[in-house]
């Protein structure tokens, strides 16, 4: 017997099916909101359809939008008509180069329109695409392409400025072909007309072969043969598969394989009744969040305002100048916008949606965001392995202030449970299953097996449900600090939120530090003024608010900024003493 939360009745009840000895974990199951179907995993998000529906809709959207602007990037405006031609041109060039269905294409690229269109072109051929971003560390790139079994490398020249980088990638992957999105010695330029195909660079020396690079502009969108526009076959593959490097903060990146999310995208991303939007993307398109944002915008016929990386001043300028309607941010990036001096003079009236996620958000910052941006702020919860788990709208937040700490209710097509929980409010690891779930970790069946328990993905996040089915996250299980001889637990987010309420604190991060009788609570604080507040004032503030000595930081250091991962999360590993 298991206790299940009924979304219609708003209460937990007993359900048959979990027998003694079953590997199904204990804890209430929370299905999607408004789920009335017999199969609670079925929903509008995940109608079982071939992934070719996604590709068909994408090609139709590119063709139908015509002269509407598809991309704004580095001051250039690329219309849908040109993007459509470029995708077809890349498709033809990949075909000519010998790329075939079933193989893996490693795409090493930054936030460029060409990177996105090359991904789609390879997927139209039925190839698995391994995305390796510009933010991926130099040692991790060869490891990723080797682990993914890539037979083709497609390189953004900006990501491999040093010939030694190319040699390392080729040494790791031993690819059948090396291609590029622009002139790059030793690679065939997919954007050139009639470019020769050089041999892959030598991997035994310190330099690459010097094939004469083609000089066609990367933004040239003419057909590959005169004025003829290449065609993409309508017999599209039934599977779209992508390998993402995990954006987590738990160590070396893993390759997360996804295919089921694409059928969901074809249903979720429909044209907005209010008209085409303008989506600002600051996350890496090689990571799932940024990738889904760009692909979803193209499916809707929106304009993608694509930034190479996050810069608060540039983001605020774009919001005003481009009349941005939608934006997704992590909590640290939201804080950077809220604290920027240019915010007060920025026209925010075009925003229809500001989505926040990736890590817990301090309640103070959420209240501030609602006050500044208005009733357009929502939160979501997901991870690379399960990108769509829960969400909450601005209306839900404004109507019920007590839910400001929640990441929302479970989205259609997904289920969640708290491992070991017996009633609302019980804390444990969040387990999820459903349609928006990874296939597994590519090439690592051991890691895949360890990540699942009876079909449920172990997220590594600690959380709780309230009686209405709203999920509240506390912290990563790995980040919990066990202090003192009695093993008292400290959730860093609780202390961080309390420190952030001090008028002298702009941001705070809490990690464990070695101590004589267990871990000590160590706080790293970004002060609001050049002269930081006294450490004893901060300690007294935490004790007064939380009332428990073991939650008070034993040590405090000050810094100008907190280190972030490429996807905008606080990098706790870099902060640990």
CSV table of C-alpha atoms in Angstrom, one decimal, residues 106-493:
chain,number,residue,atom,x,y,z
A,106,UNK,CA,29.6,16.2,-31.8
A,107,UNK,CA,28.7,19.9,-32.2
A,108,UNK,CA,31.2,22.1,-30.4
A,109,UNK,CA,29.8,25.6,-30.6
A,110,UNK,CA,28.8,28.7,-28.8
A,111,UNK,CA,25.6,30.8,-28.8
A,112,UNK,CA,25.3,31.3,-32.5
A,113,UNK,CA,22.4,30.8,-34.9
A,114,UNK,CA,24.6,28.6,-37.0
A,115,UNK,CA,25.0,26.2,-34.0
A,116,UNK,CA,21.3,25.8,-33.6
A,117,UNK,CA,20.6,25.3,-37.3
A,118,UNK,CA,23.5,22.8,-37.6
A,119,UNK,CA,21.9,20.8,-34.7
A,120,UNK,CA,18.5,20.7,-36.5
A,121,UNK,CA,20.2,19.8,-39.8
A,122,UNK,CA,21.9,16.8,-38.3
A,123,UNK,CA,18.8,15.7,-36.5
A,124,UNK,CA,16.9,15.9,-39.8
A,125,UNK,CA,19.4,13.3,-41.1
A,126,UNK,CA,18.6,11.0,-38.1
A,127,UNK,CA,22.0,11.6,-36.4
A,128,UNK,CA,22.4,11.8,-32.6
A,129,UNK,CA,23.7,15.3,-31.7
A,130,UNK,CA,26.2,15.7,-28.9
A,131,UNK,CA,26.2,19.3,-27.7
A,132,UNK,CA,29.5,20.6,-26.3
A,133,UNK,CA,29.4,24.3,-25.4
A,134,UNK,CA,31.9,27.1,-25.5
A,135,UNK,CA,31.7,27.2,-21.7
A,136,UNK,CA,32.7,23.5,-21.3
A,137,UNK,CA,36.2,23.4,-19.9
A,138,UNK,CA,39.1,22.6,-22.3
A,139,UNK,CA,39.9,19.2,-20.6
A,140,UNK,CA,36.2,18.2,-20.6
A,141,UNK,CA,35.7,18.7,-24.4
A,142,UNK,CA,37.8,15.7,-25.6
A,143,UNK,CA,36.4,13.6,-22.8
A,144,UNK,CA,32.9,14.4,-23.9
A,145,UNK,CA,33.3,13.7,-27.6
A,146,UNK,CA,35.1,10.4,-26.7
A,147,UNK,CA,32.5,9.3,-24.3
A,148,UNK,CA,29.7,10.1,-26.8
A,149,UNK,CA,31.3,8.0,-29.6
A,150,UNK,CA,31.2,10.8,-32.0
A,151,UNK,CA,32.1,9.9,-35.6
A,152,UNK,CA,31.8,13.5,-36.9
A,153,UNK,CA,33.0,16.7,-35.4
A,154,UNK,CA,31.3,20.0,-36.3
A,155,UNK,CA,33.3,22.8,-34.8
A,156,UNK,CA,32.6,26.5,-34.3
A,157,UNK,CA,36.0,28.2,-35.1
A,158,UNK,CA,35.5,30.6,-32.2
A,159,UNK,CA,35.6,27.6,-29.8
A,160,UNK,CA,38.9,26.1,-31.1
A,161,UNK,CA,41.1,29.2,-31.6
A,162,UNK,CA,44.2,27.1,-30.7
A,163,UNK,CA,45.2,24.4,-33.2
A,164,UNK,CA,46.2,22.3,-30.2
A,165,UNK,CA,42.6,22.2,-29.1
A,166,UNK,CA,41.6,20.7,-32.5
A,167,UNK,CA,44.4,18.1,-32.2
A,168,UNK,CA,43.1,17.1,-28.7
A,169,UNK,CA,39.5,16.7,-30.0
A,170,UNK,CA,40.6,14.6,-32.9
A,171,UNK,CA,42.9,12.5,-30.8
A,172,UNK,CA,40.0,11.8,-28.4
A,173,UNK,CA,37.3,11.1,-31.0
A,174,UNK,CA,39.2,9.6,-33.9
A,175,UNK,CA,36.3,10.9,-36.1
A,176,UNK,CA,35.6,9.9,-39.7
A,177,UNK,CA,35.3,13.6,-40.6
A,178,UNK,CA,36.0,17.1,-39.2
A,179,UNK,CA,33.7,19.8,-40.3
A,180,UNK,CA,33.3,23.5,-39.3
A,181,UNK,CA,30.9,26.4,-39.1
A,182,UNK,CA,33.3,28.8,-40.7
A,183,UNK,CA,36.9,28.8,-41.9
A,184,UNK,CA,39.1,26.5,-39.8
A,185,UNK,CA,42.4,24.9,-40.9
A,186,UNK,CA,42.1,21.2,-41.0
A,187,UNK,CA,38.3,21.1,-41.3
A,188,UNK,CA,35.7,21.3,-44.1
A,189,UNK,CA,33.7,24.5,-43.9
A,190,UNK,CA,30.0,23.6,-44.1
A,191,UNK,CA,29.2,27.2,-44.9
A,192,UNK,CA,31.4,27.5,-47.9
A,193,UNK,CA,30.5,26.8,-51.5
A,194,UNK,CA,32.5,24.0,-53.1
A,195,UNK,CA,35.1,23.8,-50.3
A,196,UNK,CA,37.6,20.9,-50.5
A,197,UNK,CA,37.4,18.2,-47.9
A,198,UNK,CA,40.8,18.1,-46.0
A,199,UNK,CA,42.0,15.0,-44.2
A,200,UNK,CA,41.6,15.1,-40.4
A,201,UNK,CA,44.5,16.7,-38.7
A,202,UNK,CA,47.4,14.6,-37.5
A,203,UNK,CA,47.2,13.6,-33.9
A,204,UNK,CA,50.8,12.5,-33.4
A,205,UNK,CA,52.3,16.0,-33.7
A,206,UNK,CA,51.8,19.5,-32.3
A,207,UNK,CA,50.2,21.0,-35.4
A,208,UNK,CA,47.4,20.4,-37.8
A,209,UNK,CA,47.5,19.8,-41.5
A,210,UNK,CA,47.2,23.1,-43.3
A,211,UNK,CA,44.3,22.8,-45.7
A,212,UNK,CA,43.4,26.0,-47.4
A,213,UNK,CA,40.3,27.3,-45.7
A,214,UNK,CA,37.3,28.6,-47.6
A,215,UNK,CA,36.5,32.2,-47.0
A,216,UNK,CA,32.7,32.4,-47.5
A,217,UNK,CA,31.0,34.5,-44.9
A,218,UNK,CA,29.3,32.4,-42.2
A,219,UNK,CA,26.3,34.6,-42.7
A,220,UNK,CA,26.1,33.8,-46.4
A,221,UNK,CA,22.7,32.1,-46.9
A,222,UNK,CA,22.9,31.4,-50.6
A,223,UNK,CA,22.3,27.8,-51.8
A,224,UNK,CA,25.2,25.5,-52.3
A,225,UNK,CA,24.8,25.4,-56.0
A,226,UNK,CA,24.1,28.7,-57.6
A,227,UNK,CA,20.7,30.0,-56.5
A,228,UNK,CA,19.2,26.5,-55.9
A,229,UNK,CA,18.0,26.0,-52.4
A,230,UNK,CA,18.7,22.5,-51.1
A,231,UNK,CA,15.7,20.5,-49.9
A,232,UNK,CA,15.3,18.6,-46.7
A,233,UNK,CA,13.6,15.2,-47.3
A,234,UNK,CA,10.1,15.0,-45.8
A,235,UNK,CA,10.8,11.4,-44.9
A,236,UNK,CA,12.1,12.5,-41.5
A,237,UNK,CA,13.5,10.2,-38.9
A,238,UNK,CA,11.2,8.9,-36.2
A,239,UNK,CA,13.6,9.6,-33.4
A,240,UNK,CA,15.3,12.9,-32.4
A,241,UNK,CA,18.1,12.3,-30.0
A,242,UNK,CA,20.4,14.7,-28.2
A,243,UNK,CA,23.2,14.2,-25.7
A,244,UNK,CA,23.6,17.1,-23.3
A,245,UNK,CA,26.5,17.5,-20.9
A,246,UNK,CA,25.0,17.7,-17.4
A,247,UNK,CA,25.0,21.3,-16.0
A,248,UNK,CA,25.2,20.0,-12.4
A,249,UNK,CA,27.7,21.1,-9.8
A,250,UNK,CA,28.6,17.6,-8.6
A,251,UNK,CA,31.8,16.9,-10.6
A,252,UNK,CA,32.8,16.0,-14.2
A,253,UNK,CA,30.0,16.4,-16.7
A,254,UNK,CA,27.9,13.4,-17.7
A,255,UNK,CA,26.3,12.8,-21.1
A,256,UNK,CA,22.5,12.9,-20.6
A,257,UNK,CA,20.6,11.3,-23.5
A,258,UNK,CA,17.2,12.8,-24.4
A,259,UNK,CA,14.6,11.8,-27.1
A,260,UNK,CA,11.2,11.9,-25.5
A,261,UNK,CA,11.2,15.6,-24.8
A,262,UNK,CA,10.9,16.5,-28.5
A,263,UNK,CA,7.3,15.2,-28.9
A,264,UNK,CA,6.4,17.3,-25.9
A,265,UNK,CA,8.0,20.4,-27.4
A,266,UNK,CA,5.8,20.0,-30.5
A,267,UNK,CA,2.7,20.3,-28.2
A,268,UNK,CA,3.9,22.8,-25.7
A,269,UNK,CA,5.4,25.5,-27.9
A,270,UNK,CA,2.4,26.8,-29.9
A,271,UNK,CA,2.1,30.3,-31.3
A,272,UNK,CA,1.1,32.9,-28.6
A,273,UNK,CA,-2.4,34.3,-29.2
A,274,UNK,CA,-0.9,37.7,-28.4
A,275,UNK,CA,1.3,37.4,-31.4
A,276,UNK,CA,4.9,36.5,-32.0
A,277,UNK,CA,7.2,37.1,-29.1
A,278,UNK,CA,10.8,38.1,-28.7
A,279,UNK,CA,12.7,35.7,-26.4
A,280,UNK,CA,16.0,36.7,-24.9
A,281,UNK,CA,18.3,33.7,-24.4
A,282,UNK,CA,21.4,34.1,-22.2
A,283,UNK,CA,21.9,30.5,-21.2
A,284,UNK,CA,24.2,28.3,-23.3
A,285,UNK,CA,22.4,26.7,-26.2
A,286,UNK,CA,24.5,23.6,-25.6
A,287,UNK,CA,22.7,23.1,-22.3
A,288,UNK,CA,19.1,21.9,-22.1
A,289,UNK,CA,17.6,25.1,-20.8
A,290,UNK,CA,19.0,27.3,-23.4
A,291,UNK,CA,18.5,24.7,-26.2
A,292,UNK,CA,14.8,24.3,-25.3
A,293,UNK,CA,14.3,28.0,-25.1
A,294,UNK,CA,15.7,28.6,-28.6
A,295,UNK,CA,13.9,25.6,-30.2
A,296,UNK,CA,10.6,26.5,-28.5
A,297,UNK,CA,10.8,30.1,-29.7
A,298,UNK,CA,11.4,28.9,-33.3
A,299,UNK,CA,8.5,26.5,-33.1
A,300,UNK,CA,6.3,29.5,-32.1
A,301,UNK,CA,7.7,31.8,-34.8
A,302,UNK,CA,9.2,34.1,-32.2
A,303,UNK,CA,12.3,36.2,-32.5
A,304,UNK,CA,15.4,34.8,-30.6
A,305,UNK,CA,17.6,37.6,-29.2
A,306,UNK,CA,20.7,35.4,-28.7
A,307,UNK,CA,23.5,36.6,-26.4
A,308,UNK,CA,26.9,34.9,-26.3
A,309,UNK,CA,26.8,34.9,-22.5
A,310,UNK,CA,25.0,36.6,-19.6
A,311,UNK,CA,25.8,40.2,-19.0
A,312,UNK,CA,23.3,42.1,-16.8
A,313,UNK,CA,23.9,45.5,-18.6
A,314,UNK,CA,23.6,43.9,-22.0
A,315,UNK,CA,20.5,42.0,-20.9
A,316,UNK,CA,18.7,45.1,-19.6
A,317,UNK,CA,19.6,47.0,-22.8
A,318,UNK,CA,18.2,44.2,-25.0
A,319,UNK,CA,15.0,44.0,-22.9
A,320,UNK,CA,14.3,47.6,-23.7
A,321,UNK,CA,15.7,47.9,-27.2
A,322,UNK,CA,14.2,44.6,-28.6
A,323,UNK,CA,11.0,44.8,-26.6
A,324,UNK,CA,11.7,41.4,-25.1
A,325,UNK,CA,8.6,39.4,-24.1
A,326,UNK,CA,10.2,36.4,-22.5
A,327,UNK,CA,13.3,35.6,-20.5
A,328,UNK,CA,14.5,32.7,-18.3
A,329,UNK,CA,17.0,33.3,-15.5
A,330,UNK,CA,18.7,31.5,-12.6
A,331,UNK,CA,18.5,33.1,-9.2
A,332,UNK,CA,22.1,34.5,-9.3
A,333,UNK,CA,21.4,36.1,-12.6
A,334,UNK,CA,18.1,37.5,-11.4
A,335,UNK,CA,20.0,39.0,-8.5
A,336,UNK,CA,22.5,40.6,-10.9
A,337,UNK,CA,19.6,42.3,-12.8
A,338,UNK,CA,17.8,43.4,-9.7
A,339,UNK,CA,21.0,45.0,-8.3
A,340,UNK,CA,22.1,46.7,-11.5
A,341,UNK,CA,22.0,50.5,-11.5
A,342,UNK,CA,20.5,50.5,-15.0
A,343,UNK,CA,17.4,48.6,-13.9
A,344,UNK,CA,15.6,51.7,-12.7
A,345,UNK,CA,15.8,53.3,-16.2
A,346,UNK,CA,14.9,50.2,-18.2
A,347,UNK,CA,11.6,49.9,-20.0
A,348,UNK,CA,10.3,46.5,-18.9
A,349,UNK,CA,6.8,46.9,-20.3
A,350,UNK,CA,7.2,44.4,-23.1
A,351,UNK,CA,7.8,41.5,-20.8
A,352,UNK,CA,5.1,38.9,-20.7
A,353,UNK,CA,7.0,36.1,-19.0
A,354,UNK,CA,10.0,36.0,-16.6
A,355,UNK,CA,10.8,32.3,-15.7
A,356,UNK,CA,13.0,31.5,-12.8
A,357,UNK,CA,14.6,28.2,-11.9
A,358,UNK,CA,17.6,25.9,-11.7
A,359,UNK,CA,18.1,26.4,-7.9
A,360,UNK,CA,16.2,27.7,-4.9
A,361,UNK,CA,15.3,31.4,-5.0
A,362,UNK,CA,15.3,33.4,-1.8
A,363,UNK,CA,11.8,34.7,-0.9
A,364,UNK,CA,13.1,38.2,-0.6
A,365,UNK,CA,14.4,38.1,-4.2
A,366,UNK,CA,11.1,36.7,-5.5
A,367,UNK,CA,9.1,39.5,-3.8
A,368,UNK,CA,11.5,42.0,-5.2
A,369,UNK,CA,11.1,40.5,-8.7
A,370,UNK,CA,7.3,40.6,-8.5
A,371,UNK,CA,7.5,44.2,-7.4
A,372,UNK,CA,9.9,45.3,-10.2
A,373,UNK,CA,8.7,43.2,-13.1
A,374,UNK,CA,5.0,42.8,-12.2
A,375,UNK,CA,2.7,39.8,-12.6
A,376,UNK,CA,4.8,38.1,-15.2
A,377,UNK,CA,7.1,36.2,-12.8
A,378,UNK,CA,6.9,32.4,-12.5
A,379,UNK,CA,9.1,29.6,-11.2
A,380,UNK,CA,9.9,26.2,-12.5
A,381,UNK,CA,11.8,23.1,-11.4
A,382,UNK,CA,13.7,20.7,-13.5
A,383,UNK,CA,17.1,19.3,-14.1
A,384,UNK,CA,19.1,18.2,-17.1
A,385,UNK,CA,17.9,14.6,-16.5
A,386,UNK,CA,14.2,15.7,-16.2
A,387,UNK,CA,13.8,19.2,-17.5
A,388,UNK,CA,10.1,19.7,-16.9
A,389,UNK,CA,8.9,18.7,-13.4
A,390,UNK,CA,7.0,21.5,-11.7
A,391,UNK,CA,5.9,25.1,-12.3
A,392,UNK,CA,4.1,28.0,-10.6
A,393,UNK,CA,2.6,31.1,-12.2
A,394,UNK,CA,2.6,34.7,-11.1
A,395,UNK,CA,-1.1,34.5,-10.3
A,396,UNK,CA,-0.5,31.5,-8.0
A,397,UNK,CA,2.3,33.4,-6.2
A,398,UNK,CA,0.4,36.7,-5.9
A,399,UNK,CA,-2.9,35.1,-4.7
A,400,UNK,CA,-1.2,32.9,-2.1
A,401,UNK,CA,1.9,34.6,-0.6
A,402,UNK,CA,2.6,31.6,1.5
A,403,UNK,CA,3.6,29.8,-1.7
A,404,UNK,CA,6.4,32.2,-2.5
A,405,UNK,CA,8.9,29.5,-1.5
A,406,UNK,CA,7.4,26.9,-3.8
A,407,UNK,CA,8.5,25.8,-7.2
A,408,UNK,CA,5.0,24.9,-8.1
A,409,UNK,CA,2.9,21.8,-8.8
A,410,UNK,CA,3.8,18.9,-11.0
A,411,UNK,CA,3.4,19.5,-14.7
A,412,UNK,CA,1.2,17.2,-16.9
A,413,UNK,CA,3.0,14.1,-17.9
A,414,UNK,CA,5.1,13.9,-14.8
A,415,UNK,CA,4.9,12.4,-11.3
A,416,UNK,CA,6.9,13.1,-8.2
A,417,UNK,CA,7.2,11.7,-4.7
A,418,UNK,CA,9.2,12.4,-1.6
A,419,UNK,CA,11.3,9.3,-0.7
A,420,UNK,CA,10.2,8.0,2.7
A,421,UNK,CA,7.5,10.7,3.3
A,422,UNK,CA,4.2,9.6,4.9
A,423,UNK,CA,2.4,12.9,5.0
A,424,UNK,CA,2.5,16.5,3.7
A,425,UNK,CA,5.5,18.4,5.1
A,426,UNK,CA,7.8,15.4,5.4
A,427,UNK,CA,11.2,16.1,3.9
A,428,UNK,CA,13.1,13.7,1.7
A,429,UNK,CA,14.7,13.2,-1.7
A,430,UNK,CA,12.5,14.2,-4.6
A,431,UNK,CA,11.9,11.3,-7.0
A,432,UNK,CA,10.3,11.8,-10.4
A,433,UNK,CA,9.2,9.8,-13.4
A,434,UNK,CA,7.2,10.5,-16.5
A,435,UNK,CA,7.5,11.6,-20.1
A,436,UNK,CA,10.1,14.3,-19.8
A,437,UNK,CA,12.8,12.0,-18.5
A,438,UNK,CA,16.2,11.1,-19.8
A,439,UNK,CA,16.9,7.8,-21.5
A,440,UNK,CA,20.0,7.5,-19.3
A,441,UNK,CA,23.7,8.5,-19.2
A,442,UNK,CA,25.2,7.7,-22.6
A,443,UNK,CA,27.9,5.0,-22.3
A,444,UNK,CA,27.5,4.7,-18.5
A,445,UNK,CA,25.0,2.0,-17.7
A,446,UNK,CA,26.4,1.9,-14.1
A,447,UNK,CA,25.5,5.6,-13.5
A,448,UNK,CA,22.1,5.1,-15.2
A,449,UNK,CA,21.3,2.2,-12.9
A,450,UNK,CA,22.4,4.1,-9.8
A,451,UNK,CA,20.2,7.1,-10.8
A,452,UNK,CA,16.9,5.1,-10.9
A,453,UNK,CA,15.0,3.2,-8.3
A,454,UNK,CA,12.1,1.2,-9.6
A,455,UNK,CA,11.7,3.5,-12.6
A,456,UNK,CA,11.9,6.7,-10.5
A,457,UNK,CA,14.8,9.1,-11.1
A,458,UNK,CA,16.6,10.1,-7.9
A,459,UNK,CA,17.1,13.9,-8.4
A,460,UNK,CA,19.4,14.5,-5.5
A,461,UNK,CA,17.2,17.4,-4.4
A,462,UNK,CA,15.6,17.5,-1.0
A,463,UNK,CA,12.1,18.8,-0.8
A,464,UNK,CA,8.6,18.5,0.7
A,465,UNK,CA,5.0,18.8,-0.6
A,466,UNK,CA,2.3,20.8,1.1
A,467,UNK,CA,-1.3,19.6,1.4
A,468,UNK,CA,-2.2,21.2,-1.9
A,469,UNK,CA,0.5,19.5,-3.9
A,470,UNK,CA,2.9,22.4,-4.1
A,471,UNK,CA,6.6,21.4,-4.0
A,472,UNK,CA,9.1,23.2,-1.9
A,473,UNK,CA,12.9,22.6,-2.4
A,474,UNK,CA,15.3,22.8,0.5
A,475,UNK,CA,18.7,21.9,-1.0
A,476,UNK,CA,20.8,19.4,-2.8
A,477,UNK,CA,21.3,16.3,-0.7
A,478,UNK,CA,25.0,16.6,-1.3
A,479,UNK,CA,25.1,20.1,0.0
A,480,UNK,CA,23.5,19.4,3.4
A,481,UNK,CA,26.0,20.1,6.2
A,482,UNK,CA,26.1,17.7,9.2
A,483,UNK,CA,27.5,19.6,12.2
A,484,UNK,CA,28.7,18.8,15.7
A,485,UNK,CA,28.9,15.5,17.6
A,486,UNK,CA,25.1,15.0,17.4
A,487,UNK,CA,25.0,15.3,13.6
A,488,UNK,CA,22.6,18.2,13.3
A,489,UNK,CA,21.7,18.9,9.7
A,490,UNK,CA,22.0,22.4,8.2
A,491,UNK,CA,20.3,23.2,4.9
A,492,UNK,CA,22.5,25.8,3.3
A,493,UNK,CA,19.6,27.5,1.5
